mmCIF file of C-alpha atoms in Angstrom:
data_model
loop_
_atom_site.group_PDB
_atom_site.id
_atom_site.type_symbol
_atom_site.label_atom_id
_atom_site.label_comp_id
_atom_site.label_asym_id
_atom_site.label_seq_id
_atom_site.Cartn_x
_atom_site.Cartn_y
_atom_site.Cartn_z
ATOM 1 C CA UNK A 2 84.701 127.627 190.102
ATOM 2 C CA UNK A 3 84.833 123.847 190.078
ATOM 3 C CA UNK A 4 85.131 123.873 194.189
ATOM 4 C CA UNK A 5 81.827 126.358 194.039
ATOM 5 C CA UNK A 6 79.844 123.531 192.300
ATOM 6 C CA UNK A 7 77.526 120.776 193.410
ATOM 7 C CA UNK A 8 78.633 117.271 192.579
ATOM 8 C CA UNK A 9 76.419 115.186 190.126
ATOM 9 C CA UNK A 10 74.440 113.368 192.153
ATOM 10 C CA UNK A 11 71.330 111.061 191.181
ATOM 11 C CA UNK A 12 68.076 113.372 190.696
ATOM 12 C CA UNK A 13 64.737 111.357 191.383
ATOM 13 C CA UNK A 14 62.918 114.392 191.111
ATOM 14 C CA UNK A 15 60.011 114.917 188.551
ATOM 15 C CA UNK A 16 59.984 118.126 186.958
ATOM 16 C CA UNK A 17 57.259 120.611 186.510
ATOM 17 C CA UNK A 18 54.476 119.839 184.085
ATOM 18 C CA UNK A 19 52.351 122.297 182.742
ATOM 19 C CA UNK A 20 48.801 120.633 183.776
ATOM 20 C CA UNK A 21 46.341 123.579 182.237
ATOM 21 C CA UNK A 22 48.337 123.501 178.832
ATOM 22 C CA UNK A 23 48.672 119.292 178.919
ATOM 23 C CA UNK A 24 44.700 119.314 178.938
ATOM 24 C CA UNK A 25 44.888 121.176 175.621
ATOM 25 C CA UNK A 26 47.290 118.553 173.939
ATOM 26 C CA UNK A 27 46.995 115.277 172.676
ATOM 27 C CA UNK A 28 47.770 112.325 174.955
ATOM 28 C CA UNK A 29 49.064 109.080 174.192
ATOM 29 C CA UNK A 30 50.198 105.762 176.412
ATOM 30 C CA UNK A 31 53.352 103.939 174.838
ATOM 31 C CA UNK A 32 54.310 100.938 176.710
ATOM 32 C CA UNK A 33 53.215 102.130 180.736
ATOM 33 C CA UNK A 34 54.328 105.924 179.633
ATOM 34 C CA UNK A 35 51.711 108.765 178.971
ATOM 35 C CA UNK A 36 53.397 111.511 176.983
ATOM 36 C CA UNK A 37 51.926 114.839 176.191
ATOM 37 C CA UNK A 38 52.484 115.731 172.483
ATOM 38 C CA UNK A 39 51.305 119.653 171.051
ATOM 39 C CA UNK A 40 49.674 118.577 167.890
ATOM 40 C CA UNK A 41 47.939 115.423 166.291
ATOM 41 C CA UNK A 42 50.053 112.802 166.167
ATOM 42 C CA UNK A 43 50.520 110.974 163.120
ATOM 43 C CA UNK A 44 51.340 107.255 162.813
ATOM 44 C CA UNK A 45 54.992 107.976 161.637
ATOM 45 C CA UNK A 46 55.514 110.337 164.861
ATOM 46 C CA UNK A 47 54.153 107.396 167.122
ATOM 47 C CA UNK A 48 56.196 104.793 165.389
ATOM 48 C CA UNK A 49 59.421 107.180 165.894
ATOM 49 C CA UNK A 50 58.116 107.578 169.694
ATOM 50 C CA UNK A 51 57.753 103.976 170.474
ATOM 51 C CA UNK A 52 61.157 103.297 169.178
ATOM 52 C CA UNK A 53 62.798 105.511 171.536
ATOM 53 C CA UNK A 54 60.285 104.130 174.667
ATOM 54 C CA UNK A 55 61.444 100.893 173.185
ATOM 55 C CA UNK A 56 65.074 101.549 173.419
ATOM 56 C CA UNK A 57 64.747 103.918 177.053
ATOM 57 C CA UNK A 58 63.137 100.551 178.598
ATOM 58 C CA UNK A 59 65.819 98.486 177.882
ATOM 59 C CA UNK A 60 68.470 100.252 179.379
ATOM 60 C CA UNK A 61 66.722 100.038 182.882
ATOM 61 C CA UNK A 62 65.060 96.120 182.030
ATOM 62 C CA UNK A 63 68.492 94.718 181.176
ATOM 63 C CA UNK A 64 70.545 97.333 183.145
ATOM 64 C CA UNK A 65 73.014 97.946 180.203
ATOM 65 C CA UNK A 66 73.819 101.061 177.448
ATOM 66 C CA UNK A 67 71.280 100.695 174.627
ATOM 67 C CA UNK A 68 72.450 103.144 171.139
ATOM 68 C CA UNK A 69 70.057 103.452 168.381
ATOM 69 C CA UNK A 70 70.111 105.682 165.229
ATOM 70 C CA UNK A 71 66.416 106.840 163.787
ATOM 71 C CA UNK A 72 66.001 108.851 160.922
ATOM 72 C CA UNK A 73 62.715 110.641 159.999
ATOM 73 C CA UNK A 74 62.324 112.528 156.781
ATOM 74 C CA UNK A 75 62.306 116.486 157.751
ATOM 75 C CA UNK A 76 59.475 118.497 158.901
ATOM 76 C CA UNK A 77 57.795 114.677 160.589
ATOM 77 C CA UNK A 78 58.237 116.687 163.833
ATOM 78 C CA UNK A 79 61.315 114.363 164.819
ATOM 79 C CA UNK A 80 62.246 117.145 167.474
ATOM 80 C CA UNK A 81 59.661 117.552 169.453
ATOM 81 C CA UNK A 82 59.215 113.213 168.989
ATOM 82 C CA UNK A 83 62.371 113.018 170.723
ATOM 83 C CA UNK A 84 61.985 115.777 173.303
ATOM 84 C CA UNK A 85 58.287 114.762 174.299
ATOM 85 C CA UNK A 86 58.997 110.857 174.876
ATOM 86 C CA UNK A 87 62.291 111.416 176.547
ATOM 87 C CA UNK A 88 61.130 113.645 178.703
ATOM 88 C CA UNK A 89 57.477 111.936 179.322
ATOM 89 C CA UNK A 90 59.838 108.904 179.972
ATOM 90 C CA UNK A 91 62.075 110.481 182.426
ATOM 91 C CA UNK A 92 59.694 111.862 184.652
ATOM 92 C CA UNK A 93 58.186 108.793 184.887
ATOM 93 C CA UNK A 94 61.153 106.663 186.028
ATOM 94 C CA UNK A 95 62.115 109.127 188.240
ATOM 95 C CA UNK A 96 58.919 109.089 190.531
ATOM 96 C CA UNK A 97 59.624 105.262 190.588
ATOM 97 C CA UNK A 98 63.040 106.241 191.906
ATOM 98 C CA UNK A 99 64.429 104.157 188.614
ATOM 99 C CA UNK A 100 66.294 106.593 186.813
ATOM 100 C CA UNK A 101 68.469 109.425 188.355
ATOM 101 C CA UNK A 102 70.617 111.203 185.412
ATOM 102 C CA UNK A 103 69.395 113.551 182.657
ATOM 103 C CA UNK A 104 69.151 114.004 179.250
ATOM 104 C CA UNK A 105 72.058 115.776 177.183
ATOM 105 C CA UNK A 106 70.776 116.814 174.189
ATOM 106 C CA UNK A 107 73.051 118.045 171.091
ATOM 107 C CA UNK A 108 72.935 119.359 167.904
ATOM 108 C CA UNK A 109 75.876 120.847 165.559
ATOM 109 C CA UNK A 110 75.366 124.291 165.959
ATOM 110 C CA UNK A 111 74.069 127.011 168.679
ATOM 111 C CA UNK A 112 71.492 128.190 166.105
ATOM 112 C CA UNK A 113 70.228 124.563 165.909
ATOM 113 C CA UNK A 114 70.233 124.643 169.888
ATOM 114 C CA UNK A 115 68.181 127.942 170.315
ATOM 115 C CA UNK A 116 65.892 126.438 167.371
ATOM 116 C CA UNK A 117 65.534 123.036 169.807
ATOM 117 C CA UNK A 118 64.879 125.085 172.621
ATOM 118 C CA UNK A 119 61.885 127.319 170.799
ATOM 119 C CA UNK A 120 60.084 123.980 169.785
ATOM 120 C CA UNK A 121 60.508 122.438 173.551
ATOM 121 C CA UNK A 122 58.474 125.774 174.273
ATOM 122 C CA UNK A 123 55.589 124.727 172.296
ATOM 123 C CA UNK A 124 55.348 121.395 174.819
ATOM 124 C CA UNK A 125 53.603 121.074 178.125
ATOM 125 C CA UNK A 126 56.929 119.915 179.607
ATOM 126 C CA UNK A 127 58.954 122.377 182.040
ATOM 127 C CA UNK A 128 62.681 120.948 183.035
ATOM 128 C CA UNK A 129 65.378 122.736 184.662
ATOM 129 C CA UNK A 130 67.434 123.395 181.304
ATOM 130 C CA UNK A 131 71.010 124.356 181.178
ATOM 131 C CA UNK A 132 72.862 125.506 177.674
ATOM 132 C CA UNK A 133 76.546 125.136 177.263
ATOM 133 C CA UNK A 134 78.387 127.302 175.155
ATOM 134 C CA UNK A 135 81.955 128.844 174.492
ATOM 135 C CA UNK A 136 83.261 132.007 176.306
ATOM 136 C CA UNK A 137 82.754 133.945 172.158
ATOM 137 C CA UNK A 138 79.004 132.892 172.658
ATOM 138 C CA UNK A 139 78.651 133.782 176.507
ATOM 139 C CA UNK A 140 81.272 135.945 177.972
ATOM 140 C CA UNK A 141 79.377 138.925 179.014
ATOM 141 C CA UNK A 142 82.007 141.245 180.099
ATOM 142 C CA UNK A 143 83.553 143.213 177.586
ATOM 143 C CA UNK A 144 86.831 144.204 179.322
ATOM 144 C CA UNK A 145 87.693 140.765 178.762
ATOM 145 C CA UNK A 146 86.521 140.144 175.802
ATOM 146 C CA UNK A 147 87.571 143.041 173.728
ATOM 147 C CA UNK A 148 88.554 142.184 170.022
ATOM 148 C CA UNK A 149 89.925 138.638 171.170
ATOM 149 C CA UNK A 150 88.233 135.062 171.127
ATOM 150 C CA UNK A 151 89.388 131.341 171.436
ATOM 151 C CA UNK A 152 91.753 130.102 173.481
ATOM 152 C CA UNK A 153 93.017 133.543 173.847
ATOM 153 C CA UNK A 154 89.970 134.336 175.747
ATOM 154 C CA UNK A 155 89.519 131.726 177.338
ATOM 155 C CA UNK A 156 92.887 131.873 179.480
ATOM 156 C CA UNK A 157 92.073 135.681 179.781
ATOM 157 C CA UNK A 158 88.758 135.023 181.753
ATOM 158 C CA UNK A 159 90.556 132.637 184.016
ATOM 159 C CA UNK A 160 92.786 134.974 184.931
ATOM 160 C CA UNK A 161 90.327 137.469 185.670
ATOM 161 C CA UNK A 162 87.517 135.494 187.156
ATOM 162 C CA UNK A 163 88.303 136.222 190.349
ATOM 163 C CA UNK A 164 87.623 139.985 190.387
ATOM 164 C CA UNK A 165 84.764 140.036 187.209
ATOM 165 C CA UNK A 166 81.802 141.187 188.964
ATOM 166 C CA UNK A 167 79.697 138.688 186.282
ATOM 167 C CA UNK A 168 81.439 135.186 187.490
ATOM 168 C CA UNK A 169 81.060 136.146 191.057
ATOM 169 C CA UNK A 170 77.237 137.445 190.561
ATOM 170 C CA UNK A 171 77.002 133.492 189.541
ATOM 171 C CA UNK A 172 78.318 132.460 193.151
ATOM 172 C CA UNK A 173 75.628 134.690 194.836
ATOM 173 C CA UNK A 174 72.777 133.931 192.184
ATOM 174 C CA UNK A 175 69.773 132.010 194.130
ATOM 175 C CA UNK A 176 67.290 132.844 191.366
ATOM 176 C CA UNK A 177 64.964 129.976 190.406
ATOM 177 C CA UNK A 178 66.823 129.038 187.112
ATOM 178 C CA UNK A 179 64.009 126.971 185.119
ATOM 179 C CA UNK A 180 62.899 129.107 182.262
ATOM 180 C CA UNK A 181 64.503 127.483 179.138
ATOM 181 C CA UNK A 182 66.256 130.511 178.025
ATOM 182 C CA UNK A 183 68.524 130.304 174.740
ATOM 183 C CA UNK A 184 71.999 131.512 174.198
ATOM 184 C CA UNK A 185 70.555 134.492 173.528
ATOM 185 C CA UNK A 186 68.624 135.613 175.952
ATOM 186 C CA UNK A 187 70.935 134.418 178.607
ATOM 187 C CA UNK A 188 73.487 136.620 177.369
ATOM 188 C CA UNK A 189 71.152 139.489 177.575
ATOM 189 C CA UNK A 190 69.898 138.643 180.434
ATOM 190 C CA UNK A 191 73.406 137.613 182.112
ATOM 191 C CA UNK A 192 74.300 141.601 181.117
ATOM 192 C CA UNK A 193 71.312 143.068 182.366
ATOM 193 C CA UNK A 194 71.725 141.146 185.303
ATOM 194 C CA UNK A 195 75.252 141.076 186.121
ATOM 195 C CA UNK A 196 76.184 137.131 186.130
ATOM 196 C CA UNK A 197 78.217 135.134 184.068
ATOM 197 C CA UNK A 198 76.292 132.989 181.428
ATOM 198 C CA UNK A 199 79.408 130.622 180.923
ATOM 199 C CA UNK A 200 79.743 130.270 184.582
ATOM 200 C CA UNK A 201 76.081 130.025 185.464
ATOM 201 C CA UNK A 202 74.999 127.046 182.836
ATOM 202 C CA UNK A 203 78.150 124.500 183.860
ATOM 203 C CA UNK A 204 76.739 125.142 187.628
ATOM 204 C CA UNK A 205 73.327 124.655 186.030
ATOM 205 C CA UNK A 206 74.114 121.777 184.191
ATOM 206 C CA UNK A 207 76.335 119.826 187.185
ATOM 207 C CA UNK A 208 73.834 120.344 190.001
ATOM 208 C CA UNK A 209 70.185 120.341 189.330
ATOM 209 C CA UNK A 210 69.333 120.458 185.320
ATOM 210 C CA UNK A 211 66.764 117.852 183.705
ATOM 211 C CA UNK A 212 67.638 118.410 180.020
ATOM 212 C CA UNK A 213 71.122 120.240 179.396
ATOM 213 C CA UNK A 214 71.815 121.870 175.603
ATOM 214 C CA UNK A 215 75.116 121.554 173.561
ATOM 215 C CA UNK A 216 76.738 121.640 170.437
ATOM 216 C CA UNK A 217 77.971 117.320 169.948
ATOM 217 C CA UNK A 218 81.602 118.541 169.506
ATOM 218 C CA UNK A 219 80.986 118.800 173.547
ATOM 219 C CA UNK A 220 81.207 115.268 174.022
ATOM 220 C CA UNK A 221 83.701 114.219 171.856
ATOM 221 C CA UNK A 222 86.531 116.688 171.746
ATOM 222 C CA UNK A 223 88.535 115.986 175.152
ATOM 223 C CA UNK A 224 89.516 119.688 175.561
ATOM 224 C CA UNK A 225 85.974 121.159 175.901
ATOM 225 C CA UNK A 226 84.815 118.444 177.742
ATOM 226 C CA UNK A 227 87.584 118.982 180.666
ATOM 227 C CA UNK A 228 86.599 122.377 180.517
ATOM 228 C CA UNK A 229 82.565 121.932 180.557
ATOM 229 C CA UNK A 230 83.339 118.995 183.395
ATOM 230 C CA UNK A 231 80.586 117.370 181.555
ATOM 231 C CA UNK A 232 79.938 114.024 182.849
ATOM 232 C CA UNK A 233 77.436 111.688 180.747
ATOM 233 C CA UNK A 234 77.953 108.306 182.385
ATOM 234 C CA UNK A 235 74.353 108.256 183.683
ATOM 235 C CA UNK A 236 72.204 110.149 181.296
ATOM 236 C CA UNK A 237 70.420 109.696 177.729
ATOM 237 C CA UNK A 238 72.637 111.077 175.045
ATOM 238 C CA UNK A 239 70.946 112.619 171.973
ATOM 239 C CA UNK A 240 72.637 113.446 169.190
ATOM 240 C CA UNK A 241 70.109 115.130 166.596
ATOM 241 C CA UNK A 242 71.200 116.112 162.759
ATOM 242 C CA UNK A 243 74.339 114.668 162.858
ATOM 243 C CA UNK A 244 75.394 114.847 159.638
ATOM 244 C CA UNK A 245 79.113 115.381 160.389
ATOM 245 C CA UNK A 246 79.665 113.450 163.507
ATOM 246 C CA UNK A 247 82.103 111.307 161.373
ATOM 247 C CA UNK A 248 84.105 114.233 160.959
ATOM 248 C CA UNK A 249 84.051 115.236 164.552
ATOM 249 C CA UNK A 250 84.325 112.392 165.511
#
């Protein structure tokens, strides 16, 4: 698969914003950047916001890696904070041709993910997503997946890539891929359809995706992350509820 996929390249191109819902949300300038946020915004949320504006600026001002850890008490809308002025940001730097990576953005668990995903729904914001998961989460075809998991399945998919009529629906899939689907519904959908969820969301994710999904353990653990070919040199890394990352870590 890895020959079949499009090398990570610098994207300067603005994604899709949602201009009849954005006139129904509130609008607010931080520092040059007008982000689009779906409910009143309180002084805590704007606070949180121009922290991260703060800290996005300063990577492309003084060129270098900025790393900052914010904490918000829960249910302050830190989410959709972090999804709205990331992405608000982003767009903007990219139609100055200033910023050409993405934004990886992790949680621990799936369930966390497809939760992430639901409240980037309720913005006016429309990026090419991708969602990485394991083969137990997104391996669609059950004569290779029957009653095993792990590593076992894993080396039983690569043998049988070649001839499963899901990874090599992926090679001939032209389908606009935009739609921020969860885990979930890409697996149904990736049955229904007849591609390869696993497959599809690494292309996703390497070629053309503004925001890409993942459990943290992604990053750090070596094995996955030869396996995912995820490469983060470029992009904004968030790490939200990470609780454990000391552990993973």
């Amino acid at each position: 698969m890895k020959q079949e996929l499009i090398k990570n390249l610098p994207n300067y191109t603005p994604f899709e914003i949602d201009n009849s819902f954005s006139r129904r949300q509130k609008l607010i300038n931080i520092n040059g950047i007008d982000i689009h946020f779906p409910y009143e915004i309180y002084d805590n949320q704007k606070k949180y916001m121009e922290q991260v504006i703060r800290l996005l600026n300063n990577r492309i001002s003084i060129n270098r890696t900025n790393i900052a850890a914010l904490e918000s008490p829960t249910g302050t809308g830190k989410t959709l904070c972090l999804l709205c002025s990331t992405l608000a940001w982003m767009n903007e730097m990219r139609r100055q041709k200033k910023f050409g990576g993405k934004i990886i953005y992790t949680s621990r668990t799936h369930s966390q993910i497809s939760q992430i995903m639901h409240e980037l729904r309720k913005t006016c914001y429309k990026p090419r997503t991708a969602v990485l998961s394991s083969r137990d989460h997104s391996c669609v075809n059950q004569n290779i997946r029957k009653n095993i998991s792990g590593n076992i399945l894993n080396i039983k998919c690569r043998k049988n890539c070649v001839k499963c009529p899901y990874y090599n629906g992926v090679l001939s899939d032209k389908r606009e891929r935009n739609n921020m689907l969860d885990i979930e519904e890409l697996f149904k959908n990736g049955k229904e359809q007849t591609f390869c969820p696993f497959y599809q969301q690494i292309e996703i994710a390497k070629s053309y995706s503004d925001i890409v999904f993942m459990p943290y353990n992604y990053i750090f653990d070596e094995n996955i992350n030869n396996i995912m070919e995820i490469d983060i040199s470029n992009d904004i890394i968030i790490i939200d509820e990470d609780h454990n990352i000391r552990r993973i870590c």
